[in-house]
Amino acid sequence: MTTSLPPAASPKGDARSRQARSDYELGTVPAEERKHWLPIAGIWIAVGIDLSGTIMGVQLGNGLPFAEALTATILGSVLLGLLAMACTYVGAATGLTSAMLSRSVFGSIGGRVIAIAMAISSLGWFGVQTGFFADNARIAVDELVGLDLPVHVFTVVGGVLMVLTALWGYRSIQRLSSWAVPLLIGLLMLAVVLAFVKFGTGDLFSAVPAQFSFGGAVSLVMGIFVFGVIISPDIARWARTPKQAMTAGFVGFFVGNSLIVIVALVLSRVMGVEDLMRMFFMLGLGALALIVLTLAQWTTNTNNLYSAALNLSVVFTRVSRRTLTLVGGAIAIGAALLGIYDAFIPFISLMGTFIAPYGGVYLAEYFTRRRSRLRLGSEHAPAIDGWAFVAWGVGCAVGVATTQPGDGLGLGLFSLTTIPALDAILAAFVTHALIGLLRSKSREDRDPSASAGAARIDGPAAPSGPSAPHASNAADASKRNQSFYRPAPGALGDAR
């Protein structure tokens, strides 16, 4: 009798297997791995449906007339979607994570500072969301089966569940979202229909004393998801083209941000209660409440931890992303056990003030500078780009100055758009664009041939005349030095 042995794995097969497991955290996503816009939008819709949105909807319902609260929610979500279109465009055009973008813009060392700040924010948000899950899951289980377990049990169990999906990366997150989103939307719509059937319109249109300004309400609506927009390149880099990324960004962030807020707003006004779990139990949907709670927090927190690991991968380049996911998840679960979710509103304000301006800087770097390192895939990143930090600092200062003291970390000195997070982004964008213009003019004054060289490199026409060898040498030097990154195949052409 003969025994047949399986064929030995070829080196090429091993390479393909390793590539399939890779999330390209330190490089660009290749063209053959890119995805259609719809599943990418589904990820952001799933991320947007979470308990922080229900809290926001209830607060708006208590603090503004229904029509104003609804308008503020839609307007804030539209603005968020428009901002997402710009950020996702950059992510798809370069194929880079938000951490790798920071490395290009702020320098090889400066980018690590930004990456650490974003990682801390992502892990902190993971802790906040895990705390929300644990507190509400304990109530739901007690109501369903009369079992009063310690809240820490739900914190650990829920946190571990969320870590597992992030451990396997983008592909796992996409699969989870693909079946979670239809189920979540269906259950939320069922709750709204049953609420109107059982309670009529309730106090939906009753007058309430205004506790927010309209601009402040729009700012809060944007604030719960603005960090997700800034780090959207982490997911957008998987889109087939920048245009598909823009479509996914607008649809994903508009629907994801507005849906849960509007549902909570309507249910709280119709039913007269402020707790989502209690609403579902009053509607006879107790078991479904636990499903909604688990899926909502699971899909949101998986993305938080995934982004944190991507940022940490830029800092700890010799440690695998999965190891960083496990370590980061353990730290975030520990923060949840210590009660970080009690700082929900200050945490939103903090992200809007100090993280949002980073988005303004990399958007200005890409869209206002033809010869930026992001557009050309330049390998010559300095250790620290001090001017990028100046623009970021101006954005942070404006964010603090325009935030009202009662709304978070702020001085309330003046207002631009009435939305502090947007003010901070715009200030950073304008500052970095002006700095780039002045630096470009300064280079042209010192070297009049610089602008001509830029035209030769960026323009579609081939160089000609005596200067052609110089352009060729520059291109050859660019090809030889691959120490930073290569742009995604075909992406820069689409971006233009």
CSV table of C-alpha atoms in Angstrom, one decimal:
chain,number,residue,atom,x,y,z
A,1,MET,CA,0.0,0.0,0.0
A,2,THR,CA,1.4,3.4,-0.9
A,3,THR,CA,0.9,6.6,1.1
A,4,SER,CA,0.5,9.8,-0.8
A,5,LEU,CA,2.0,12.9,0.7
A,6,PRO,CA,0.6,16.4,0.2
A,7,PRO,CA,2.7,18.5,-2.1
A,8,ALA,CA,5.2,20.7,-0.5
A,9,ALA,CA,4.2,24.3,-0.4
A,10,SER,CA,6.0,26.4,-3.0
A,11,PRO,CA,7.8,29.6,-2.0
A,12,LYS,CA,5.3,31.5,-4.3
A,13,GLY,CA,2.4,29.9,-2.4
A,14,ASP,CA,3.9,30.8,0.9
A,15,ALA,CA,4.3,34.4,-0.3
A,16,ARG,CA,0.6,34.5,-1.4
A,17,SER,CA,-0.5,33.1,2.0
A,18,ARG,CA,1.5,35.7,3.9
A,19,GLN,CA,0.0,38.4,1.7
A,20,ALA,CA,-3.5,37.2,2.3
A,21,ARG,CA,-2.9,37.5,6.1
A,22,SER,CA,-1.3,40.9,5.7
A,23,ASP,CA,-3.1,44.2,6.3
A,24,TYR,CA,-0.3,46.2,4.7
A,25,GLU,CA,0.0,48.3,7.8
A,26,LEU,CA,3.5,49.6,6.8
A,27,GLY,CA,2.8,49.9,3.0
A,28,THR,CA,0.1,50.4,0.5
A,29,VAL,CA,-2.8,48.2,-0.3
A,30,PRO,CA,-2.1,46.7,-3.8
A,31,ALA,CA,-4.6,47.2,-6.7
A,32,GLU,CA,-5.7,43.5,-6.7
A,33,GLU,CA,-6.7,43.7,-3.1
A,34,ARG,CA,-9.0,46.7,-3.5
A,35,LYS,CA,-12.7,46.4,-2.7
A,36,HIS,CA,-16.1,47.8,-4.0
A,37,TRP,CA,-17.4,50.9,-2.2
A,38,LEU,CA,-20.5,49.2,-0.7
A,39,PRO,CA,-18.9,46.8,1.9
A,40,ILE,CA,-16.6,49.7,2.9
A,41,ALA,CA,-19.6,51.9,3.5
A,42,GLY,CA,-21.1,49.1,5.5
A,43,ILE,CA,-18.2,49.1,7.9
A,44,TRP,CA,-18.7,52.8,8.7
A,45,ILE,CA,-22.4,52.4,9.1
A,46,ALA,CA,-21.8,49.6,11.5
A,47,VAL,CA,-19.2,51.6,13.4
A,48,GLY,CA,-21.7,54.6,13.6
A,49,ILE,CA,-24.5,52.5,15.2
A,50,ASP,CA,-23.4,52.5,18.9
A,51,LEU,CA,-24.6,53.5,22.3
A,52,SER,CA,-22.9,56.9,22.2
A,53,GLY,CA,-25.3,57.8,19.4
A,54,THR,CA,-28.3,56.8,21.5
A,55,ILE,CA,-27.0,59.0,24.4
A,56,MET,CA,-26.6,61.9,21.9
A,57,GLY,CA,-30.1,61.4,20.5
A,58,VAL,CA,-31.7,61.4,24.0
A,59,GLN,CA,-29.7,64.5,25.0
A,60,LEU,CA,-30.8,66.3,21.8
A,61,GLY,CA,-34.4,65.2,22.4
A,62,ASN,CA,-34.3,66.7,25.9
A,63,GLY,CA,-32.5,69.9,24.9
A,64,LEU,CA,-34.1,71.0,21.7
A,65,PRO,CA,-37.5,71.0,20.0
A,66,PHE,CA,-37.9,67.9,17.8
A,67,ALA,CA,-37.6,69.8,14.4
A,68,GLU,CA,-34.4,71.6,15.5
A,69,ALA,CA,-32.9,68.4,16.9
A,70,LEU,CA,-33.6,66.5,13.7
A,71,THR,CA,-32.2,69.3,11.6
A,72,ALA,CA,-29.1,69.5,13.7
A,73,THR,CA,-28.6,65.8,13.4
A,74,ILE,CA,-29.0,65.8,9.6
A,75,LEU,CA,-26.8,68.8,9.1
A,76,GLY,CA,-24.1,67.5,11.3
A,77,SER,CA,-24.1,64.2,9.5
A,78,VAL,CA,-24.0,65.8,6.1
A,79,LEU,CA,-21.0,68.0,7.1
A,80,LEU,CA,-19.4,64.8,8.5
A,81,GLY,CA,-20.0,63.0,5.2
A,82,LEU,CA,-18.5,65.8,3.2
A,83,LEU,CA,-15.4,65.9,5.4
A,84,ALA,CA,-15.2,62.1,5.1
A,85,MET,CA,-15.2,62.4,1.3
A,86,ALA,CA,-12.0,64.4,1.4
A,87,CYS,CA,-10.3,62.2,4.0
A,88,THR,CA,-11.2,58.9,2.3
A,89,TYR,CA,-10.0,60.3,-1.1
A,90,VAL,CA,-6.6,60.8,0.4
A,91,GLY,CA,-6.6,57.3,1.9
A,92,ALA,CA,-7.6,55.6,-1.4
A,93,ALA,CA,-5.3,57.7,-3.5
A,94,THR,CA,-2.2,56.9,-1.4
A,95,GLY,CA,-3.2,53.5,-0.2
A,96,LEU,CA,-1.8,54.4,3.3
A,97,THR,CA,-3.1,54.2,6.8
A,98,SER,CA,-3.7,57.4,8.8
A,99,ALA,CA,-0.5,56.6,10.7
A,100,MET,CA,1.6,56.3,7.6
A,101,LEU,CA,0.0,59.6,6.3
A,102,SER,CA,1.2,61.2,9.6
A,103,ARG,CA,4.7,59.9,9.0
A,104,SER,CA,4.8,61.5,5.5
A,105,VAL,CA,3.4,64.8,6.7
A,106,PHE,CA,5.0,65.2,10.1
A,107,GLY,CA,8.3,63.3,9.4
A,108,SER,CA,9.5,59.9,10.3
A,109,ILE,CA,9.8,60.8,14.0
A,110,GLY,CA,7.1,63.5,14.2
A,111,GLY,CA,4.7,61.1,12.6
A,112,ARG,CA,5.2,58.7,15.5
A,113,VAL,CA,4.2,61.4,17.9
A,114,ILE,CA,0.9,61.8,16.0
A,115,ALA,CA,0.5,58.0,15.7
A,116,ILE,CA,0.9,57.6,19.5
A,117,ALA,CA,-1.7,60.3,20.1
A,118,MET,CA,-4.2,58.7,17.7
A,119,ALA,CA,-3.5,55.3,19.2
A,120,ILE,CA,-4.2,56.6,22.7
A,121,SER,CA,-7.5,58.2,21.5
A,122,SER,CA,-8.6,54.9,19.8
A,123,LEU,CA,-7.8,52.8,22.8
A,124,GLY,CA,-9.6,55.4,25.1
A,125,TRP,CA,-12.6,55.3,22.8
A,126,PHE,CA,-12.5,51.5,23.0
A,127,GLY,CA,-12.6,51.7,26.8
A,128,VAL,CA,-15.5,54.1,26.7
A,129,GLN,CA,-17.5,51.9,24.4
A,130,THR,CA,-16.7,48.8,26.3
A,131,GLY,CA,-17.9,50.5,29.5
A,132,PHE,CA,-21.2,51.4,27.8
A,133,PHE,CA,-21.6,47.8,26.7
A,134,ALA,CA,-21.0,46.3,30.1
A,135,ASP,CA,-23.3,48.7,31.9
A,136,ASN,CA,-26.2,48.1,29.6
A,137,ALA,CA,-25.6,44.4,29.1
A,138,ARG,CA,-25.7,43.9,32.9
A,139,ILE,CA,-29.1,45.6,33.0
A,140,ALA,CA,-30.4,43.6,30.0
A,141,VAL,CA,-29.3,40.2,31.4
A,142,ASP,CA,-30.8,41.0,34.8
A,143,GLU,CA,-34.1,42.0,33.2
A,144,LEU,CA,-34.2,38.9,31.0
A,145,VAL,CA,-33.1,36.1,33.3
A,146,GLY,CA,-32.9,37.7,36.7
A,147,LEU,CA,-29.2,37.1,37.0
A,148,ASP,CA,-27.4,40.1,38.6
A,149,LEU,CA,-23.8,39.6,37.6
A,150,PRO,CA,-21.0,42.1,38.4
A,151,VAL,CA,-20.5,44.7,35.6
A,152,HIS,CA,-16.8,43.7,35.4
A,153,VAL,CA,-17.8,40.3,34.0
A,154,PHE,CA,-19.5,42.0,31.0
A,155,THR,CA,-16.6,44.3,30.6
A,156,VAL,CA,-14.1,41.5,30.2
A,157,VAL,CA,-16.3,39.2,28.2
A,158,GLY,CA,-17.4,41.9,25.8
A,159,GLY,CA,-13.9,43.4,25.5
A,160,VAL,CA,-12.4,40.0,24.6
A,161,LEU,CA,-15.1,39.4,22.0
A,162,MET,CA,-14.3,42.8,20.4
A,163,VAL,CA,-10.5,42.1,20.5
A,164,LEU,CA,-10.9,38.8,18.6
A,165,THR,CA,-12.3,40.4,15.4
A,166,ALA,CA,-9.7,43.2,15.4
A,167,LEU,CA,-7.1,40.5,15.7
A,168,TRP,CA,-7.8,39.2,12.2
A,169,GLY,CA,-7.9,42.6,10.6
A,170,TYR,CA,-9.8,44.3,7.8
A,171,ARG,CA,-11.3,41.2,6.2
A,172,SER,CA,-12.8,40.0,9.5
A,173,ILE,CA,-14.2,43.5,10.2
A,174,GLN,CA,-15.8,43.6,6.7
A,175,ARG,CA,-17.4,40.1,7.2
A,176,LEU,CA,-18.8,41.1,10.6
A,177,SER,CA,-20.3,44.3,9.2
A,178,SER,CA,-21.8,42.7,6.2
A,179,TRP,CA,-24.3,40.7,8.2
A,180,ALA,CA,-24.5,43.0,11.3
A,181,VAL,CA,-25.6,46.1,9.4
A,182,PRO,CA,-28.9,44.7,7.9
A,183,LEU,CA,-29.8,43.1,11.2
A,184,LEU,CA,-29.1,46.3,13.2
A,185,ILE,CA,-31.1,48.5,10.8
A,186,GLY,CA,-34.0,46.0,10.7
A,187,LEU,CA,-34.2,45.8,14.5
A,188,LEU,CA,-34.0,49.6,14.9
A,189,MET,CA,-36.7,50.2,12.3
A,190,LEU,CA,-38.9,47.5,14.0
A,191,ALA,CA,-38.5,49.3,17.4
A,192,VAL,CA,-39.6,52.7,15.8
A,193,VAL,CA,-42.7,51.1,14.1
A,194,LEU,CA,-43.7,49.4,17.4
A,195,ALA,CA,-43.2,52.6,19.3
A,196,PHE,CA,-45.6,54.5,17.1
A,197,VAL,CA,-48.1,51.6,17.2
A,198,LYS,CA,-48.1,51.4,21.0
A,199,PHE,CA,-47.6,55.0,22.0
A,200,GLY,CA,-48.7,57.1,19.1
A,201,THR,CA,-46.6,60.3,18.6
A,202,GLY,CA,-46.3,60.8,22.4
A,203,ASP,CA,-44.4,64.0,23.2
A,204,LEU,CA,-42.7,64.0,19.8
A,205,PHE,CA,-43.7,67.6,19.0
A,206,SER,CA,-44.0,68.9,22.5
A,207,ALA,CA,-42.1,72.1,23.4
A,208,VAL,CA,-39.0,71.7,25.5
A,209,PRO,CA,-36.7,74.4,27.0
A,210,ALA,CA,-33.6,74.8,24.8
A,211,GLN,CA,-30.5,73.5,26.5
A,212,PHE,CA,-28.2,73.7,23.4
A,213,SER,CA,-27.6,76.3,20.8
A,214,PHE,CA,-28.3,75.0,17.3
A,215,GLY,CA,-24.5,75.2,16.4
A,216,GLY,CA,-23.6,73.5,19.6
A,217,ALA,CA,-26.0,70.7,18.8
A,218,VAL,CA,-24.5,70.3,15.3
A,219,SER,CA,-21.0,70.2,16.9
A,220,LEU,CA,-22.0,67.4,19.3
A,221,VAL,CA,-23.4,65.4,16.4
A,222,MET,CA,-20.2,65.8,14.5
A,223,GLY,CA,-18.1,65.2,17.6
A,224,ILE,CA,-19.2,61.6,18.3
A,225,PHE,CA,-17.8,60.5,14.9
A,226,VAL,CA,-15.3,63.1,13.8
A,227,PHE,CA,-12.4,61.0,15.0
A,228,GLY,CA,-13.6,58.2,12.8
A,229,VAL,CA,-13.5,60.5,9.8
A,230,ILE,CA,-9.9,61.6,10.6
A,231,ILE,CA,-8.7,58.0,10.7
A,232,SER,CA,-11.0,56.9,7.8
A,233,PRO,CA,-7.9,56.3,5.5
A,234,ASP,CA,-7.4,53.1,7.6
A,235,ILE,CA,-10.4,51.6,5.8
A,236,ALA,CA,-10.6,53.9,2.7
A,237,ARG,CA,-7.2,52.6,1.5
A,238,TRP,CA,-9.0,49.3,0.5
A,239,ALA,CA,-11.3,51.1,-2.0
A,240,ARG,CA,-10.7,50.4,-5.7
A,241,THR,CA,-10.5,54.1,-6.6
A,242,PRO,CA,-10.6,57.4,-4.8
A,243,LYS,CA,-14.0,58.1,-6.3
A,244,GLN,CA,-15.4,54.9,-4.8
A,245,ALA,CA,-13.8,55.8,-1.5
A,246,MET,CA,-15.6,59.1,-1.5
A,247,THR,CA,-19.0,57.5,-2.2
A,248,ALA,CA,-18.4,55.0,0.6
A,249,GLY,CA,-17.2,57.8,2.9
A,250,PHE,CA,-20.3,60.0,2.4
A,251,VAL,CA,-22.8,57.2,2.6
A,252,GLY,CA,-21.1,55.4,5.5
A,253,PHE,CA,-20.6,58.4,7.7
A,254,PHE,CA,-23.9,60.1,6.9
A,255,VAL,CA,-26.0,57.0,7.5
A,256,GLY,CA,-23.9,55.6,10.3
A,257,ASN,CA,-23.8,58.9,12.2
A,258,SER,CA,-27.4,60.0,11.8
A,259,LEU,CA,-29.4,56.7,11.9
A,260,ILE,CA,-28.9,55.8,15.6
A,261,VAL,CA,-29.2,59.4,16.8
A,262,ILE,CA,-32.5,59.9,15.0
A,263,VAL,CA,-33.9,56.5,16.3
A,264,ALA,CA,-32.9,57.4,19.9
A,265,LEU,CA,-34.3,60.9,19.4
A,266,VAL,CA,-37.7,59.6,18.2
A,267,LEU,CA,-38.0,56.8,20.7
A,268,SER,CA,-37.1,59.0,23.7
A,269,ARG,CA,-39.7,61.6,22.7
A,270,VAL,CA,-42.4,59.1,21.9
A,271,MET,CA,-41.9,56.7,24.8
A,272,GLY,CA,-40.8,59.2,27.4
A,273,VAL,CA,-37.8,57.2,28.6
A,274,GLU,CA,-34.1,57.8,28.2
A,275,ASP,CA,-32.5,54.4,28.2
A,276,LEU,CA,-32.3,52.3,25.0
A,277,MET,CA,-32.5,49.0,26.8
A,278,ARG,CA,-35.6,50.1,28.7
A,279,MET,CA,-37.2,51.2,25.5
A,280,PHE,CA,-36.7,47.8,23.9
A,281,PHE,CA,-38.1,46.0,27.0
A,282,MET,CA,-41.1,48.3,27.0
A,283,LEU,CA,-41.7,47.3,23.4
A,284,GLY,CA,-41.5,43.6,24.3
A,285,LEU,CA,-38.1,43.2,22.5
A,286,GLY,CA,-35.9,42.4,25.5
A,287,ALA,CA,-34.0,39.5,23.9
A,288,LEU,CA,-33.5,41.6,20.7
A,289,ALA,CA,-32.2,44.4,22.9
A,290,LEU,CA,-29.2,42.3,23.9
A,291,ILE,CA,-28.5,41.4,20.3
A,292,VAL,CA,-28.6,45.1,19.2
A,293,LEU,CA,-26.4,46.1,22.1
A,294,THR,CA,-23.8,43.4,21.4
A,295,LEU,CA,-23.6,43.9,17.6
A,296,ALA,CA,-23.6,47.7,17.9
A,297,GLN,CA,-20.7,47.8,20.3
A,298,TRP,CA,-18.9,44.9,18.7
A,299,THR,CA,-18.7,46.5,15.3
A,300,THR,CA,-17.7,49.9,16.6
A,301,ASN,CA,-15.0,48.7,19.0
A,302,THR,CA,-13.4,46.3,16.6
A,303,ASN,CA,-12.6,49.2,14.3
A,304,ASN,CA,-11.3,51.3,17.2
A,305,LEU,CA,-8.8,48.7,18.2
A,306,TYR,CA,-7.9,48.0,14.6
A,307,SER,CA,-7.0,51.6,14.0
A,308,ALA,CA,-5.1,51.7,17.3
A,309,ALA,CA,-3.0,48.7,16.2
A,310,LEU,CA,-2.3,50.3,12.8
A,311,ASN,CA,-1.0,53.4,14.6
A,312,LEU,CA,1.1,51.4,17.0
A,313,SER,CA,2.6,49.5,14.1
A,314,VAL,CA,4.3,52.7,12.9
A,315,VAL,CA,5.8,53.2,16.3
A,316,PHE,CA,6.8,49.6,17.1
A,317,THR,CA,7.8,48.4,13.6
A,318,ARG,CA,9.3,45.1,14.8
A,319,VAL,CA,6.2,44.0,16.6
A,320,SER,CA,3.4,42.3,14.7
A,321,ARG,CA,0.1,44.1,14.3
A,322,ARG,CA,-1.7,41.1,16.0
A,323,THR,CA,0.6,41.3,19.1
A,324,LEU,CA,-0.1,45.1,19.3
A,325,THR,CA,-3.8,44.4,19.0
A,326,LEU,CA,-3.7,42.0,22.0
A,327,VAL,CA,-1.6,44.4,24.1
A,328,GLY,CA,-3.7,47.4,23.1
A,329,GLY,CA,-6.9,45.5,23.8
A,330,ALA,CA,-5.7,44.5,27.3
A,331,ILE,CA,-4.9,48.1,28.1
A,332,ALA,CA,-8.2,49.4,26.8
A,333,ILE,CA,-10.2,46.7,28.7
A,334,GLY,CA,-8.3,47.7,31.9
A,335,ALA,CA,-9.3,51.4,31.3
A,336,ALA,CA,-12.9,50.3,31.0
A,337,LEU,CA,-12.6,48.4,34.3
A,338,LEU,CA,-11.4,51.6,35.9
A,339,GLY,CA,-14.5,53.5,34.6
A,340,ILE,CA,-13.2,55.6,31.7
A,341,TYR,CA,-16.7,55.6,30.2
A,342,ASP,CA,-17.7,58.1,32.9
A,343,ALA,CA,-15.7,60.7,31.0
A,344,PHE,CA,-17.7,60.3,27.8
A,345,ILE,CA,-18.5,64.0,27.0
A,346,PRO,CA,-15.0,65.3,28.0
A,347,PHE,CA,-13.4,62.6,25.9
A,348,ILE,CA,-15.5,63.7,22.8
A,349,SER,CA,-14.4,67.3,23.3
A,350,LEU,CA,-10.8,66.3,23.7
A,351,MET,CA,-10.8,64.3,20.4
A,352,GLY,CA,-12.4,67.2,18.6
A,353,THR,CA,-9.9,69.7,19.9
A,354,PHE,CA,-6.6,67.8,19.5
A,355,ILE,CA,-7.1,65.0,17.0
A,356,ALA,CA,-9.4,66.6,14.5
A,357,PRO,CA,-6.8,69.3,13.5
A,358,TYR,CA,-4.5,66.5,12.3
A,359,GLY,CA,-7.0,65.9,9.5
A,360,GLY,CA,-6.8,69.5,8.4
A,361,VAL,CA,-3.0,69.2,8.1
A,362,TYR,CA,-2.9,66.1,5.9
A,363,LEU,CA,-5.8,67.4,3.8
A,364,ALA,CA,-3.9,70.6,3.1
A,365,GLU,CA,-0.7,68.7,2.4
A,366,TYR,CA,-2.4,66.6,-0.2
A,367,PHE,CA,-4.9,69.0,-1.9
A,368,THR,CA,-2.9,72.3,-1.8
A,369,ARG,CA,0.7,71.2,-2.6
A,370,ARG,CA,1.3,69.7,-6.0
A,371,ARG,CA,4.7,68.5,-5.0
A,372,SER,CA,3.8,67.2,-1.5
A,373,ARG,CA,5.3,63.9,-0.3
A,374,LEU,CA,1.8,62.4,-0.3
A,375,ARG,CA,1.2,63.2,-4.0
A,376,LEU,CA,4.5,62.2,-5.3
A,377,GLY,CA,5.2,59.3,-3.0
A,378,SER,CA,8.5,61.0,-2.0
A,379,GLU,CA,10.8,58.9,0.1
A,380,HIS,CA,12.7,61.9,1.6
A,381,ALA,CA,10.6,62.5,4.7
A,382,PRO,CA,12.5,64.6,7.3
A,383,ALA,CA,12.8,63.4,10.9
A,384,ILE,CA,10.4,66.2,12.0
A,385,ASP,CA,8.5,68.6,9.9
A,386,GLY,CA,8.2,71.5,12.4
A,387,TRP,CA,5.9,73.5,10.1
A,388,ALA,CA,3.3,70.7,10.1
A,389,PHE,CA,3.3,70.8,13.9
A,390,VAL,CA,2.8,74.6,13.8
A,391,ALA,CA,-0.3,74.1,11.7
A,392,TRP,CA,-1.5,71.4,14.0
A,393,GLY,CA,-0.9,73.6,17.0
A,394,VAL,CA,-2.8,76.5,15.5
A,395,GLY,CA,-5.7,74.1,14.9
A,396,CYS,CA,-5.6,72.9,18.5
A,397,ALA,CA,-5.5,76.5,19.8
A,398,VAL,CA,-8.5,77.5,17.7
A,399,GLY,CA,-10.3,74.4,18.9
A,400,VAL,CA,-9.7,75.4,22.6
A,401,ALA,CA,-10.6,79.0,21.9
A,402,THR,CA,-13.9,78.2,20.2
A,403,THR,CA,-15.1,75.5,22.6
A,404,GLN,CA,-17.4,76.7,25.3
A,405,PRO,CA,-16.2,75.9,28.9
A,406,GLY,CA,-19.5,74.0,29.6
A,407,ASP,CA,-19.1,71.8,26.5
A,408,GLY,CA,-15.6,70.5,27.3
A,409,LEU,CA,-12.0,71.7,27.3
A,410,GLY,CA,-12.4,75.2,26.0
A,411,LEU,CA,-12.3,79.0,26.7
A,412,GLY,CA,-15.2,80.2,24.6
A,413,LEU,CA,-13.3,83.2,23.3
A,414,PHE,CA,-14.9,83.4,19.9
A,415,SER,CA,-16.7,81.2,17.3
A,416,LEU,CA,-16.1,80.7,13.5
A,417,THR,CA,-18.6,78.1,12.3
A,418,THR,CA,-20.2,77.5,15.7
A,419,ILE,CA,-18.8,74.0,15.5
A,420,PRO,CA,-15.5,73.8,17.4
A,421,ALA,CA,-14.2,70.6,15.9
A,422,LEU,CA,-14.8,72.0,12.4
A,423,ASP,CA,-13.2,75.3,13.4
A,424,ALA,CA,-10.1,73.4,14.5
A,425,ILE,CA,-9.9,71.4,11.2
A,426,LEU,CA,-10.3,74.5,9.1
A,427,ALA,CA,-7.7,76.5,11.0
A,428,ALA,CA,-5.2,73.7,10.6
A,429,PHE,CA,-6.0,73.3,6.9
A,430,VAL,CA,-5.6,77.1,6.2
A,431,THR,CA,-2.5,77.4,8.2
A,432,HIS,CA,-0.7,74.5,6.6
A,433,ALA,CA,-1.8,75.6,3.1
A,434,LEU,CA,-0.4,79.1,3.7
A,435,ILE,CA,2.8,77.8,5.2
A,436,GLY,CA,3.2,75.5,2.1
A,437,LEU,CA,2.6,78.4,-0.2
A,438,LEU,CA,5.2,80.6,1.5
A,439,ARG,CA,7.7,77.8,1.6
A,440,SER,CA,7.1,77.1,-2.1
A,441,LYS,CA,7.6,80.8,-3.0
A,442,SER,CA,10.7,80.9,-0.9
A,443,ARG,CA,12.2,78.0,-2.8
A,444,GLU,CA,11.4,79.6,-6.1
A,445,ASP,CA,13.1,82.8,-5.0
A,446,ARG,CA,16.2,80.9,-4.1
A,447,ASP,CA,16.1,78.6,-7.2
A,448,PRO,CA,14.0,80.0,-10.1
A,449,SER,CA,14.3,76.6,-11.9
A,450,ALA,CA,12.3,74.9,-9.1
A,451,SER,CA,8.9,75.7,-10.5
A,452,ALA,CA,10.0,74.5,-13.9
A,453,GLY,CA,11.2,71.3,-12.4
A,454,ALA,CA,7.9,70.8,-10.7
A,455,ALA,CA,6.1,71.3,-13.9
A,456,ARG,CA,8.3,68.7,-15.6
A,457,ILE,CA,7.7,66.1,-12.9
A,458,ASP,CA,4.0,66.7,-12.4
A,459,GLY,CA,2.9,67.6,-15.9
A,460,PRO,CA,1.8,65.0,-18.4
A,461,ALA,CA,4.3,66.1,-21.1
A,462,ALA,CA,7.7,64.6,-21.4
A,463,PRO,CA,10.6,66.9,-20.5
A,464,SER,CA,12.5,68.3,-23.4
A,465,GLY,CA,15.5,70.6,-24.1
A,466,PRO,CA,18.6,71.0,-22.0
A,467,SER,CA,16.9,70.4,-18.7
A,468,ALA,CA,15.6,66.9,-19.6
A,469,PRO,CA,18.6,65.0,-18.2
A,470,HIS,CA,18.1,66.8,-14.9
A,471,ALA,CA,14.5,65.6,-14.7
A,472,SER,CA,15.6,62.1,-15.7
A,473,ASN,CA,18.2,62.0,-12.9
A,474,ALA,CA,15.6,63.2,-10.4
A,475,ALA,CA,13.2,60.4,-11.4
A,476,ASP,CA,16.0,57.8,-11.3
A,477,ALA,CA,17.0,58.9,-7.8
A,478,SER,CA,13.4,58.7,-6.7
A,479,LYS,CA,13.1,55.1,-8.0
A,480,ARG,CA,16.3,54.1,-6.3
A,481,ASN,CA,15.3,55.3,-2.8
A,482,GLN,CA,12.3,53.3,-1.5
A,483,SER,CA,12.9,53.8,2.2
A,484,PHE,CA,9.6,55.5,2.8
A,485,TYR,CA,6.7,54.1,0.7
A,486,ARG,CA,5.5,53.7,-2.8
A,487,PRO,CA,2.1,55.1,-3.9
A,488,ALA,CA,-0.6,52.6,-4.6
A,489,PRO,CA,-0.6,51.3,-8.2
A,490,GLY,CA,-2.5,53.8,-10.4
A,491,ALA,CA,-3.8,55.7,-7.4
A,492,LEU,CA,-1.8,58.9,-8.0
A,493,GLY,CA,-3.0,59.1,-11.6
A,494,ASP,CA,-6.6,58.8,-10.4
A,495,ALA,CA,-6.0,61.4,-7.8
A,496,ARG,CA,-5.0,64.0,-10.4
